[in-house]
Short mmCIF file of C-alpha atoms in Angstrom, two decimals:
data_model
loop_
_atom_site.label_atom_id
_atom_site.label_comp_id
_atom_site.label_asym_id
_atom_site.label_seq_id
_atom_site.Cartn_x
_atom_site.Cartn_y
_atom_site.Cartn_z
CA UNK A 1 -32.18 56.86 -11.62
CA UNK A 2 -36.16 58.48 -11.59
CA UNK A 3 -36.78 61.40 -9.87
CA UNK A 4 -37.38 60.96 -6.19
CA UNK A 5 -40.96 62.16 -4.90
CA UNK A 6 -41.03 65.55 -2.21
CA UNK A 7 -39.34 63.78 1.46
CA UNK A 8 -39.83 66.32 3.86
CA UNK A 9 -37.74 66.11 6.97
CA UNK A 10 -37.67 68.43 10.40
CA UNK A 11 -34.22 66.92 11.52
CA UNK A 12 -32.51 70.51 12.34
CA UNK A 13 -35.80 70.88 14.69
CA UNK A 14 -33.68 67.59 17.09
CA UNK A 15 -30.99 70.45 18.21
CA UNK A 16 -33.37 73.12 19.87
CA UNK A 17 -33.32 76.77 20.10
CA UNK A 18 -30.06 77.20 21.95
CA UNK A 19 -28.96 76.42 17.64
CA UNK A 20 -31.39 79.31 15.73
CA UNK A 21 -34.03 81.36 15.72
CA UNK A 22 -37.26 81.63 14.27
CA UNK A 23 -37.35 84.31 11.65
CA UNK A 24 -39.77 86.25 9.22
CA UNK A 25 -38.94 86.52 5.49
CA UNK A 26 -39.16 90.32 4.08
CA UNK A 27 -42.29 91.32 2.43
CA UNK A 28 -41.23 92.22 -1.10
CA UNK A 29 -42.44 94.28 -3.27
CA UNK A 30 -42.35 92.33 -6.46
CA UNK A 31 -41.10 88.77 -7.10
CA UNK A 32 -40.16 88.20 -10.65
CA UNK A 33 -38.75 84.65 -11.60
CA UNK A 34 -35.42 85.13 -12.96
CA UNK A 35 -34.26 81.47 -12.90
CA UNK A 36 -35.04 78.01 -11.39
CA UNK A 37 -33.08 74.92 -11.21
CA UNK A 38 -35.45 72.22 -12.45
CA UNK A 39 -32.14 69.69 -12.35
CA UNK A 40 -31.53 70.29 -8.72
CA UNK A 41 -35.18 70.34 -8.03
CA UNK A 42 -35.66 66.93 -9.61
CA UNK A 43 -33.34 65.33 -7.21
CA UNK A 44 -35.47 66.08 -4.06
CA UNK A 45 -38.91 65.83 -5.46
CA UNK A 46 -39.62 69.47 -6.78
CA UNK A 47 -39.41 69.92 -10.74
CA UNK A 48 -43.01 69.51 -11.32
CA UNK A 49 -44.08 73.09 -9.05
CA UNK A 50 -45.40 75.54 -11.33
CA UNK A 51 -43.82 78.86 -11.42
CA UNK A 52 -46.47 80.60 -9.31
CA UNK A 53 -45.78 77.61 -7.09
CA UNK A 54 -42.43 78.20 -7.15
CA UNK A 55 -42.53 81.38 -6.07
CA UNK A 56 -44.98 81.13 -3.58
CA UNK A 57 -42.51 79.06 -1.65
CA UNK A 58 -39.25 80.31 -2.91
CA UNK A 59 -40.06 84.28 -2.97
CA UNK A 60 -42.51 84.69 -0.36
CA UNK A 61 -41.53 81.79 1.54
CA UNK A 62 -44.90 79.84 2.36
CA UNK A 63 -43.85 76.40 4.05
CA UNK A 64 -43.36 73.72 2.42
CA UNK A 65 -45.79 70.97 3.12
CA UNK A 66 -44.51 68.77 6.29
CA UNK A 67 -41.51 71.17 6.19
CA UNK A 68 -40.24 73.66 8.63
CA UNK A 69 -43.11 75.65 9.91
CA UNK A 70 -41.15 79.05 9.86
CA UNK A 71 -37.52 79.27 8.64
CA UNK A 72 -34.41 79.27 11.08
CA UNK A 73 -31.57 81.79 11.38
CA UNK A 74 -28.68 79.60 12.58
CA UNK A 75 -26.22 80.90 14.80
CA UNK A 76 -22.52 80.34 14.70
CA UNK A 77 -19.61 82.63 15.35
CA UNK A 78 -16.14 82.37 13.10
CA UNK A 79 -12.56 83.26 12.61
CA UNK A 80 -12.57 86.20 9.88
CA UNK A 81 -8.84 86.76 8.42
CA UNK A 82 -8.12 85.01 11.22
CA UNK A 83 -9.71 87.65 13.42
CA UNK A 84 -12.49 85.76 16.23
CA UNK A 85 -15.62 87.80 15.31
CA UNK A 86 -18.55 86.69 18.13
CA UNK A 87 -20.92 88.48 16.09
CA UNK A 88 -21.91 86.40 13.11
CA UNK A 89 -24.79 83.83 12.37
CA UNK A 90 -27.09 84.22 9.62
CA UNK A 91 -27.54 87.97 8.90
CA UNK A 92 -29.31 87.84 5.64
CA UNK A 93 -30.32 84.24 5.04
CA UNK A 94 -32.00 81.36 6.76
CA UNK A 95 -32.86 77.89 6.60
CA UNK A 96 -36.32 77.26 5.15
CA UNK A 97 -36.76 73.46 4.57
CA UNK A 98 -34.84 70.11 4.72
CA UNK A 99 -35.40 67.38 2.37
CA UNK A 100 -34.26 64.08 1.25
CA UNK A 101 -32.90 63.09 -1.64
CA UNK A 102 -32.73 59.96 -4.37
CA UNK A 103 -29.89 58.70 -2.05
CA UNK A 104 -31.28 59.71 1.42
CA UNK A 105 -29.26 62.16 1.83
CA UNK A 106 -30.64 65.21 4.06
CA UNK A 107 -30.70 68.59 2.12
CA UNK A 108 -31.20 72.07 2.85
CA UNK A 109 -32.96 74.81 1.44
CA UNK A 110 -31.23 78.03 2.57
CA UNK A 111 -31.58 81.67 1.35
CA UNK A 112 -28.86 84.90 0.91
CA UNK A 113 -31.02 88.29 0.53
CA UNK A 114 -34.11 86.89 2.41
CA UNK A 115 -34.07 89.93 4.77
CA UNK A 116 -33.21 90.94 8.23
CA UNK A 117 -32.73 88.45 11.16
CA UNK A 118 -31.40 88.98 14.79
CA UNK A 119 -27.78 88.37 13.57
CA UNK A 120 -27.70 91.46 10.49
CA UNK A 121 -26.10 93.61 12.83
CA UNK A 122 -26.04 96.60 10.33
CA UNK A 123 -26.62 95.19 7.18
CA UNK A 124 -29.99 95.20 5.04
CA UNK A 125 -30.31 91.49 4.78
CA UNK A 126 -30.82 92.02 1.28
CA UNK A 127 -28.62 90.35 -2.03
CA UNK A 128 -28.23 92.85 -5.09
CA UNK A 129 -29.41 90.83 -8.07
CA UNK A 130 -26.06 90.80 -9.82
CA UNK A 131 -24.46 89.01 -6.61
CA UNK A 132 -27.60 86.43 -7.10
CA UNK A 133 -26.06 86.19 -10.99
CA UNK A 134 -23.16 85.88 -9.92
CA UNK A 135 -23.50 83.08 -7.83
CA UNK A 136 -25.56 81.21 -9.90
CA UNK A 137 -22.22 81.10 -12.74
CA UNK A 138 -19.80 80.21 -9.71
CA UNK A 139 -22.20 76.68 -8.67
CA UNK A 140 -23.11 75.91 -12.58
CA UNK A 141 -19.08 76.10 -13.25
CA UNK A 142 -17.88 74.39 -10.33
CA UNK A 143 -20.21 71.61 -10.15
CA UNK A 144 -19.63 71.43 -14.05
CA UNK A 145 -15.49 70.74 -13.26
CA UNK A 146 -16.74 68.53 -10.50
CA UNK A 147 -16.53 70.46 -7.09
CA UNK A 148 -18.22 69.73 -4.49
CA UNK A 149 -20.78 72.66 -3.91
CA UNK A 150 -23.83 73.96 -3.41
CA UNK A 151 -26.18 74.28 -6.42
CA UNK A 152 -28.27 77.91 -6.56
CA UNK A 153 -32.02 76.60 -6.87
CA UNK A 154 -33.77 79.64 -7.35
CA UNK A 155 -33.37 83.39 -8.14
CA UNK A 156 -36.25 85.57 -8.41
CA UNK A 157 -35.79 89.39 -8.32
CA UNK A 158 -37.72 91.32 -5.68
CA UNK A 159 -38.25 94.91 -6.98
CA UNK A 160 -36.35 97.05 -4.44
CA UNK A 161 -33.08 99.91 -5.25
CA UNK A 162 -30.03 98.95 -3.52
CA UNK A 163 -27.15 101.10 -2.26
CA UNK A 164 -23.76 99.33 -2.54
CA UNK A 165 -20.37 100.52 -2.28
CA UNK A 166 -19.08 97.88 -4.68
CA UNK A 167 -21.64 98.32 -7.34
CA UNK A 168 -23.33 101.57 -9.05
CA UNK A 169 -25.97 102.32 -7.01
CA UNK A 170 -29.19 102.11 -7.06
CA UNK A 171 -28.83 98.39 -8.15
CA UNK A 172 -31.68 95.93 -8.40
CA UNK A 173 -32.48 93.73 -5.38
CA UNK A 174 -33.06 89.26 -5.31
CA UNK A 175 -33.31 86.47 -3.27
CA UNK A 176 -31.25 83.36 -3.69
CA UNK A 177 -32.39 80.05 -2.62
CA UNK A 178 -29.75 77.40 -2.63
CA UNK A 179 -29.57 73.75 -2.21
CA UNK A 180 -26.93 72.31 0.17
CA UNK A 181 -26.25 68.87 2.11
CA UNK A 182 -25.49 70.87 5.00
CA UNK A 183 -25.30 74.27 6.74
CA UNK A 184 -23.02 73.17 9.47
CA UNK A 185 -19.99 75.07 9.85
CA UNK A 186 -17.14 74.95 11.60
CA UNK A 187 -18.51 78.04 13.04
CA UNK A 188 -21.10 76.40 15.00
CA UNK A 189 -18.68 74.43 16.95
CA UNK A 190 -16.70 77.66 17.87
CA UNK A 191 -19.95 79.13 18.88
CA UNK A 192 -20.12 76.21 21.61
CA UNK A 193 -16.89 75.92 22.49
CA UNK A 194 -16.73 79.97 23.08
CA UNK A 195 -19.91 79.94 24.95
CA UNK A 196 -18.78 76.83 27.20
CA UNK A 197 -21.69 74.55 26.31
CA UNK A 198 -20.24 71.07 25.96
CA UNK A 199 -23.58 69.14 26.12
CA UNK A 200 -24.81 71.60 22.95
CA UNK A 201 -21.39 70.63 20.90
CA UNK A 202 -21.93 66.50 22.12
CA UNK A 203 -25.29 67.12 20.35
CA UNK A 204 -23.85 69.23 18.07
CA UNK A 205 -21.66 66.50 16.44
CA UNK A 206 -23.74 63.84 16.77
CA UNK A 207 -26.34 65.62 14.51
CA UNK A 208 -23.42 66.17 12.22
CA UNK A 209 -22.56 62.62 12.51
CA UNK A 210 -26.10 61.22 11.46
CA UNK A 211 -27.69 63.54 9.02
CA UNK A 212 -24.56 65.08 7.15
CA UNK A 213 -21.65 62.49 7.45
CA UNK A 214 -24.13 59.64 7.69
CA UNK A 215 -21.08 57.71 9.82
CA UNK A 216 -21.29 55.73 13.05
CA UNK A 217 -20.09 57.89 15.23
CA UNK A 218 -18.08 54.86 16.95
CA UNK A 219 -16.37 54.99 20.47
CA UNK A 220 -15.09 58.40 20.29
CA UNK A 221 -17.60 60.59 17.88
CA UNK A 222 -15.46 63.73 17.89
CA UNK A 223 -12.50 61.89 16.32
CA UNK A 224 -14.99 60.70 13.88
CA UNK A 225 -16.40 63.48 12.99
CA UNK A 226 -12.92 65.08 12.57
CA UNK A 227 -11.90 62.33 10.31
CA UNK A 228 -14.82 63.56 8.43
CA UNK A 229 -14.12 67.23 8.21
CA UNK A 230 -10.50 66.51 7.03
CA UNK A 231 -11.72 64.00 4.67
CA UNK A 232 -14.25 66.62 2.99
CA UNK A 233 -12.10 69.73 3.23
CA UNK A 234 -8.91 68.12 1.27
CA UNK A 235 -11.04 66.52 -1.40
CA UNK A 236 -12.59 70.07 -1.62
CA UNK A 237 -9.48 71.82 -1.88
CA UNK A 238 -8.15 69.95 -4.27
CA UNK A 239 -11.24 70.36 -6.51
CA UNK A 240 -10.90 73.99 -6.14
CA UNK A 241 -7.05 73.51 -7.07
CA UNK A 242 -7.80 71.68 -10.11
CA UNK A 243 -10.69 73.95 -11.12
CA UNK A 244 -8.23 77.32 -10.82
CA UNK A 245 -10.70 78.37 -8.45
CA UNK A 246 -10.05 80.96 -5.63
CA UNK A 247 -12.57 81.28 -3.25
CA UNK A 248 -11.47 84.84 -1.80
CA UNK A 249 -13.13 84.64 1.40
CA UNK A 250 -11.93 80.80 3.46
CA UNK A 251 -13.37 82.30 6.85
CA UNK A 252 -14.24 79.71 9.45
CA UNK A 253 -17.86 80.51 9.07
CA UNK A 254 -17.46 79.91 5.43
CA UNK A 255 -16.54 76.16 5.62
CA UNK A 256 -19.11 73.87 5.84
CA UNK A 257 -18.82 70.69 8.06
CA UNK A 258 -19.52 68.54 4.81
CA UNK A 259 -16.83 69.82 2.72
CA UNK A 260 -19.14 71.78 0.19
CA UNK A 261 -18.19 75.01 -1.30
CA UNK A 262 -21.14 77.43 -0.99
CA UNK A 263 -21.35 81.27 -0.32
CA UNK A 264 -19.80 82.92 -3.33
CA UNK A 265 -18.74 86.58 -3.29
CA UNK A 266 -15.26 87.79 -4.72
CA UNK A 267 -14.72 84.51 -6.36
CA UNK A 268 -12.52 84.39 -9.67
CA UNK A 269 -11.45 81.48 -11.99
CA UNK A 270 -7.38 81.70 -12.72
CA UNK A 271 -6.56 83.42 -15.88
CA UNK A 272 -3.12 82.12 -15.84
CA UNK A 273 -1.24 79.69 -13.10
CA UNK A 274 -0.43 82.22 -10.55
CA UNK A 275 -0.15 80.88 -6.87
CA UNK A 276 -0.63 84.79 -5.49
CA UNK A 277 -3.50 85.38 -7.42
CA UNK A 278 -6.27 86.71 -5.04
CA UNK A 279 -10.23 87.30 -5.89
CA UNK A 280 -10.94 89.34 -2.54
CA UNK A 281 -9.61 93.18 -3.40
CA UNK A 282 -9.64 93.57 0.45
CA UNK A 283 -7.09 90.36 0.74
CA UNK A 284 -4.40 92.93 0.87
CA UNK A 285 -2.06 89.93 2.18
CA UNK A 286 -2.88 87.23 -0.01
CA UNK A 287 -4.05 84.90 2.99
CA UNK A 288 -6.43 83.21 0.68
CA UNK A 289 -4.65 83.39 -2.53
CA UNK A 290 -4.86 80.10 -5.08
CA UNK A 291 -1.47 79.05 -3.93
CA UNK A 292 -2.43 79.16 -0.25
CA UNK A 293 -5.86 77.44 -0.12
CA UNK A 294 -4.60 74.29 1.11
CA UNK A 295 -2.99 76.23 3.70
CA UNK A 296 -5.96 78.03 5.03
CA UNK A 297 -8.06 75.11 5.12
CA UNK A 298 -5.73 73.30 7.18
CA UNK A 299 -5.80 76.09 9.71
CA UNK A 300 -10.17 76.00 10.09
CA UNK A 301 -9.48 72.23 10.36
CA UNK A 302 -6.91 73.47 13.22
CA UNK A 303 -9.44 75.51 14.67
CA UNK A 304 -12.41 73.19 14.47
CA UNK A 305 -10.49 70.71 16.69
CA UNK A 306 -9.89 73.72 18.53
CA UNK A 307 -13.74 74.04 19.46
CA UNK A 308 -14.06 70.05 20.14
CA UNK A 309 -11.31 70.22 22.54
CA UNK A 310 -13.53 71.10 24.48
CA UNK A 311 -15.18 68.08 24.74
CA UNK A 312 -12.60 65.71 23.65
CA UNK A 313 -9.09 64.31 24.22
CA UNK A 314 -6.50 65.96 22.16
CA UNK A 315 -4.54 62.59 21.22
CA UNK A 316 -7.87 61.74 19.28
CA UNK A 317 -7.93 64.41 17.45
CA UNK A 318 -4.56 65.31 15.77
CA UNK A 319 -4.91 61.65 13.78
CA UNK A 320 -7.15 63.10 11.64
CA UNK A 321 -4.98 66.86 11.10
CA UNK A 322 -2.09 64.71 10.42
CA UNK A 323 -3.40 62.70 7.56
CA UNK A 324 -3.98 66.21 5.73
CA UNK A 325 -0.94 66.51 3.38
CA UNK A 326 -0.94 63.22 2.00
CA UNK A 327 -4.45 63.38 1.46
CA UNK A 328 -4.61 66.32 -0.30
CA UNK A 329 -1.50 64.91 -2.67
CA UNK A 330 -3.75 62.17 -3.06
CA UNK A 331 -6.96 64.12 -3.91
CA UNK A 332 -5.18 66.63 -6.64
CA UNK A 333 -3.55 63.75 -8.27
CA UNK A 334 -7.12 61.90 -8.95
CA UNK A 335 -8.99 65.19 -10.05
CA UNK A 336 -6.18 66.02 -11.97
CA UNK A 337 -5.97 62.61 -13.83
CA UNK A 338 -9.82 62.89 -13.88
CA UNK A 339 -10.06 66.44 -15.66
CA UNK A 340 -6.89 65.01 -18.33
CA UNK A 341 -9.17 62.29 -19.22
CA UNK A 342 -6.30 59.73 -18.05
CA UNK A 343 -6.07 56.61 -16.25
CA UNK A 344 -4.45 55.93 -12.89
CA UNK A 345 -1.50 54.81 -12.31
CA UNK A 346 1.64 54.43 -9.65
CA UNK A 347 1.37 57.51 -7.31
CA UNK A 348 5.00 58.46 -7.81
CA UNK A 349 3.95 58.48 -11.56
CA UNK A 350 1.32 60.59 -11.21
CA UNK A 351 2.72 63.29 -8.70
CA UNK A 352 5.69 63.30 -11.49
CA UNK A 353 2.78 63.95 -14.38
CA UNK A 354 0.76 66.52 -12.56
CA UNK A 355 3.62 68.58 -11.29
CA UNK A 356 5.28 68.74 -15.10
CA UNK A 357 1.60 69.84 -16.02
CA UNK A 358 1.86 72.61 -13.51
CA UNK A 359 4.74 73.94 -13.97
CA UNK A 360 4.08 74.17 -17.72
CA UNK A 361 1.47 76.10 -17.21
CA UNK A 362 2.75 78.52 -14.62
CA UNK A 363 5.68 78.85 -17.19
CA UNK A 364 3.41 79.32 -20.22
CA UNK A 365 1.34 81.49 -18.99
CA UNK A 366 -1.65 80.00 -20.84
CA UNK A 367 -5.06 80.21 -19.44
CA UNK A 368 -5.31 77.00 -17.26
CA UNK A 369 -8.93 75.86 -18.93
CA UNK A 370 -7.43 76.11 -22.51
CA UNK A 371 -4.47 73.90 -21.27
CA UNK A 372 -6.56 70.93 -19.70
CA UNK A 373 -8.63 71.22 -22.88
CA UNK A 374 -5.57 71.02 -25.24
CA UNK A 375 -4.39 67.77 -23.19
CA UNK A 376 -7.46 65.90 -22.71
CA UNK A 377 -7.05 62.41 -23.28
CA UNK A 378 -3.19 62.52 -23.65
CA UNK A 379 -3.67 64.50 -27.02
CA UNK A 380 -0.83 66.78 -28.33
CA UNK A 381 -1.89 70.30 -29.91
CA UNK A 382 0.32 70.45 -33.01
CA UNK A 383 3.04 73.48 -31.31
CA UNK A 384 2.91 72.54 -27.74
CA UNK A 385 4.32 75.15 -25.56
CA UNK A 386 8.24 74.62 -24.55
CA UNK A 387 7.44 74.31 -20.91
CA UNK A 388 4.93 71.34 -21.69
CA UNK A 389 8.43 69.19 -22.18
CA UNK A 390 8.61 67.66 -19.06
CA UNK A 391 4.81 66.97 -19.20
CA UNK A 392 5.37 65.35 -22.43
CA UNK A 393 7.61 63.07 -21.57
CA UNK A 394 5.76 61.89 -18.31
CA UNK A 395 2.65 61.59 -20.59
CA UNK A 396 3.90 59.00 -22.48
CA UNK A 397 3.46 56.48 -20.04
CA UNK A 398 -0.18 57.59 -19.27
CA UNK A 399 -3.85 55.90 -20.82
CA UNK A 400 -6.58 57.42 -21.83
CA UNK A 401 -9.74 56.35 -19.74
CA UNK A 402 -12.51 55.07 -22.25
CA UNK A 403 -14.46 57.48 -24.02
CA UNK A 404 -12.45 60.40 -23.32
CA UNK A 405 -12.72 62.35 -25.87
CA UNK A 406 -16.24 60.91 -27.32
CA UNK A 407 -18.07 64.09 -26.94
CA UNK A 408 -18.74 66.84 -29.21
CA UNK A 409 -17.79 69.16 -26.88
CA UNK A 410 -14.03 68.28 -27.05
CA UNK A 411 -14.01 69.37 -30.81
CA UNK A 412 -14.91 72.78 -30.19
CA UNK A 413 -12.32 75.46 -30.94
CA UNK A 414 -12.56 76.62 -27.44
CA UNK A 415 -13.30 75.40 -23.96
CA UNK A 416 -15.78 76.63 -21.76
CA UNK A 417 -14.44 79.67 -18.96
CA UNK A 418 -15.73 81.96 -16.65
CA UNK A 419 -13.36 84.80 -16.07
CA UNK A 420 -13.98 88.11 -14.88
CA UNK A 421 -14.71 89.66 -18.23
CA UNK A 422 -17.07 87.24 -19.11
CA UNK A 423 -18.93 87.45 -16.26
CA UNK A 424 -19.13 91.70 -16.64
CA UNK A 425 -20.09 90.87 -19.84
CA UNK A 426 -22.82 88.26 -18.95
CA UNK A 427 -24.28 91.28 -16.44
CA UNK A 428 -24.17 93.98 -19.00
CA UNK A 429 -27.09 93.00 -21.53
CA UNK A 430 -29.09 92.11 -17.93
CA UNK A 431 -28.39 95.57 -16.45
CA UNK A 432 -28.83 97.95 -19.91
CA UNK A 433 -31.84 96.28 -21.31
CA UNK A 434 -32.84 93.34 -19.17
CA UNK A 435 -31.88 90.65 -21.54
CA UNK A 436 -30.90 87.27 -20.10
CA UNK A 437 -29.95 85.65 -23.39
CA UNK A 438 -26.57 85.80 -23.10
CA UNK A 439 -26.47 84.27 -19.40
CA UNK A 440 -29.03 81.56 -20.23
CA UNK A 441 -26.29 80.17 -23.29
CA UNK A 442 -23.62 80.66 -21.07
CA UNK A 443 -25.56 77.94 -18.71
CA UNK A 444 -26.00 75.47 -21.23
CA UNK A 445 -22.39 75.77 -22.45
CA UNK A 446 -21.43 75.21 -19.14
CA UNK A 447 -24.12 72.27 -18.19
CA UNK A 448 -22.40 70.96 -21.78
CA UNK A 449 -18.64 71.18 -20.29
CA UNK A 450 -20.04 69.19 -17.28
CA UNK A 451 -21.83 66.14 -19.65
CA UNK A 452 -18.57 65.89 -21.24
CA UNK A 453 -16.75 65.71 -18.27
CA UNK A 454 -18.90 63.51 -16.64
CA UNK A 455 -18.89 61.21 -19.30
CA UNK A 456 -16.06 59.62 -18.16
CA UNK A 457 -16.27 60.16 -14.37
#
C-alpha cells in the first residue's frame, strides 16, 4: 500500500475540557535529533519533513497544520499496585496531534519528557535520554515479535543535566514523541466514575466506541465497549506471553482502552522461562511478574467495568469478563503457532503442542528467543534438549506454514534478543563517547527479525 498523505483530525477536541487541559511545552535549551521513525511516519503522511522540520514540530512543538492548536494534558486517575491514586493524569507528557492513517484509523501523537503540566505533582516533567533509548528498543522489539504497541516516533535530546535516583546523575535529558491508536485508559473511566459524572463517561465511551474501536456501539454501548477492552487486553497479553515480555508496571492508568502496550519503564525480555520473573525492582511481591500478567489484566478489566457501572447494568457487563480465559487460551495458542512458523490445527492439538513447548523450556532453562528460533518451522536442532520430548512428539503432527523458513535471517547462528545486558551495553558507547553505532545495528537487526517474521504472518 503507498504512503497515505498528512490527515489531520481534532476528534479529542468532541469531549471538552472537563477531559484535559491546555498545556505549554518546555523551552529547551538544545534539541539535537537523535532518531526519527521515517516507517511510522510514512503511515500517517509524515516521512517527507525535513529534519529541521521535524524538530520544529517534534522538539519545540509548533502545531501541526489543521492539528491541535496547543497540546492537551489528559486527565485520568488509576489503580497503582492496586492502590486508588486520585492524583494522576499526564504529568510529563501530552497529546500534541491526531491523525489518520492508510486505514482510517485515528492516531495520536503523544510525548513523555515534554515538561511540566498541572498533573506533575512533584516531578520535573522531564525523560532522561537513556529512558528515551530505552523505550525506543522495547517498541522496535515488540512490534518486531508482533505486539500490539505503540511505536516511539521521535527522540531528540534537549541539552539539560538530570538528577535521578536510578541512574548516575547528572544524566542527559530528551523528549519522546510516540505514535499510538489511542490514549484512552482505563483510567479515564475511573476518573468519571470517582468524580460521579455519568453524562462525561456516556460521552466518554462513545468517543471510545467511534474513533478507537471503530464499532457500533449497538443497544447497550458500555457492553460493547467492554467486549472491546477484553477483546484487546487478552490478545495483548498473550503477545506479551509469547514475546517473554514483562511489562513491570500493569497499573490501571497504564492500560490503554485499545489494547496497545505503550509506556515502557522497568521492562525486561525473559532470559529463561520463569513465571516469577519480575522487571520492576520495587515489585517486591511479584504482582506483575511474567507468570501473573494474565492475572493482572483481568483485574483492570474488573475494574474498568467497575467505573461503567456506573452507568450501566451489571448483567451486561460480566459477558464480556467471562469470555476472558478462553480467549486468552485462544490468543497464546495462535501467536504461539504464529512465532513456530506452524499451521493451525484442532485446539486440543495445539494447547497439547504449546504447553510441551513450555514446559521444555521452563525445564531447560534455555533462553526462550533461542528456543523459538531452534524450532521454527517444525525443525529439529541436531541434540535437542531432554525436556523438548513431549514437544517432539506433539510436533509431529504439526505443518509448516509456507515460506517459513525462506528468509536469511533464519540461517543466522543466533536470533535476535534484547536482554538487560544488551541493552547496558547498547547505552554504554552512547553515554562514554556519544556513539550511536551500536544502537542503530541493533535496530536493523531487530526491523530484520520482524521481516522474517512477518513473512509469514
Amino acid at each position: 500500500m503507498s504512503a497515505p498523505d498528512y490527515r489531520a483530525s481534532r476528534a479529542i477536541l468532541e469531549l471538552g475540557p472537563d477531559f484535559f487541559d491546555a498545556v505549554e511545552p518546555a523551552p529547551f535549551p538544545a534539541h539535537i535529533l537523535r532518531y526519527r521513525n521515517d516507517r511510522a511516519a510514512r503511515s500517517v503522511g509524515l516521512a517527507g519533513l525535513s529534519d529541521a522540520d521535524w524538530i520544529a514540530y517534534f522538539g519545540r512543538f509548533q502545531p501541526l497544520p489543521d492539528n491541535l492548536p496547543q497540546p492537551l494534558a489528559l486527565r485520568y486517575h488509576g489503580h497503582q499496585f492496586r492502590t486508588y491514586n486520585p492524583e494522576l493524569g499526564d504529568g510529563r507528557g501530552f497529546l500534541f496531534a491526531q491523525l489518520l492513517d492508510g486505514e482510517r484509523r485515528l492516531m495520536d501523537l503523544g510525548t513523555k519528557g515534554s515538561g511540566r503540566t498541572p498533573w506533575s505533582r512533584s516531578g520535573d516533567g522531564r525523560l532522561t535520554l537513556k529512558g528515551g533509548v530505552r523505550e525506543i528498543l522495547a517498541t522496535e522489539m515488540l512490534e518486531a515479535l508482533g505486539v500490539t504497541t505503540s511505536r516511539s516516533f521521535s527522540l531528540i535530546e534537549t541539552g539539560e543535566a538530570l538528577e535521578r535516583g536510578d541512574e548516575p546523575s547528572p544524566t542527559r535529558s530528551s523528549v519522546l514523541v510516540r505514535l499510538s491508536h489511542s490514549h484512552i485508559r482505563y483510567g479515564s473511566f475511573q476518573r468519571l466514575a470517582a468524580l460521579e459524572q455519568p453524562a462525561n463517561l456516556e460521552k466518554l465511551t462513545l468517543y471510545a466506541l467511534e474513533h478507537v474501536a471503530r464499532r457500533d456501539p449497538g443497544a447497550d454501548p458500555y457492553a460493547t465497549l467492554m467486549h472491546y477492552a477484553v477483546e484487546g487486553a487478552a490478545r495483548l497479553v498473550a503477545e506479551w506471553h509469547v514475546a517473554g515480555f514483562v511489562h513491570g508496571v500493569l497499573n490501571t492508568d497504564n492500560m490503554n482502552i485499545s489494547g496497545e502496550s505503550f509506556d515502557y519503564g522497568p521492562w525486561r525480555f525473559l532470559p529463561r522461562w520463569e513465571a516469577g520473573f519480575t522487571a520492576a525492582y520495587f515489585d517486591h511481591f511479584g504482582l506483575y511478574a511474567f507468570g501473573r500478567q494474565a492475572e493482572a489484566l483481568h483485574w483492570n478489566l474488573v475494574e474498568l467495568a467497575k467505573a461503567l457501572r456506573h452507568v450501566a447494568q451489571a448483567e451486561s457487563l460480566l459477558p464480556a469478563l467471562h469470555r476472558w480465559p478462553e480467549l486468552v487460551a485462544q490468543a497464546v495458542r495462535r501467536q504461539a503457532l504464529w512465532r513456530l512458523g506452524l499451521k493451525r490445527a484442532a485446539p486440543e492439538a495445539e494447547e497439547s503442542l504449546v504447553r510441551a513447548f513450555e514446559v521444555g523450556m521452563a525445564e531447560s532453562g534455555l533462553q526462550p528467543d533461542a528456543v523459538w528460533f531452534a524450532f521454527r518451522g517444525g525443525r529439529i536442532p541436531s541434540a535437542p534438549h531432554p525436556a523438548f520430548g513431549a514437544f517432539l512428539e506433539a510436533l509431529a503432527g504439526f505443518e509448516p506454514l509456507e515460506g517459513a523458513l525462506d528468509h536469511a535471517y533464519w540461517g543466522d547462528a543466533q536470533p535476535a534478543t534484547l536482554l538487560i545486558d544488551e541493552v547496558e551495553a547498547l547505552w554504554e558507547p552512547i553515554a562514554s563517547r556519544d556513539d550511536w553505532s551500536a544502537l542503530d545495528l541493533k535496530i536493523a537487526a531487530v526491523r530484520r527479525m520482524g521481516e522474517a517474521l512477518a513473512g509469514t504472518a
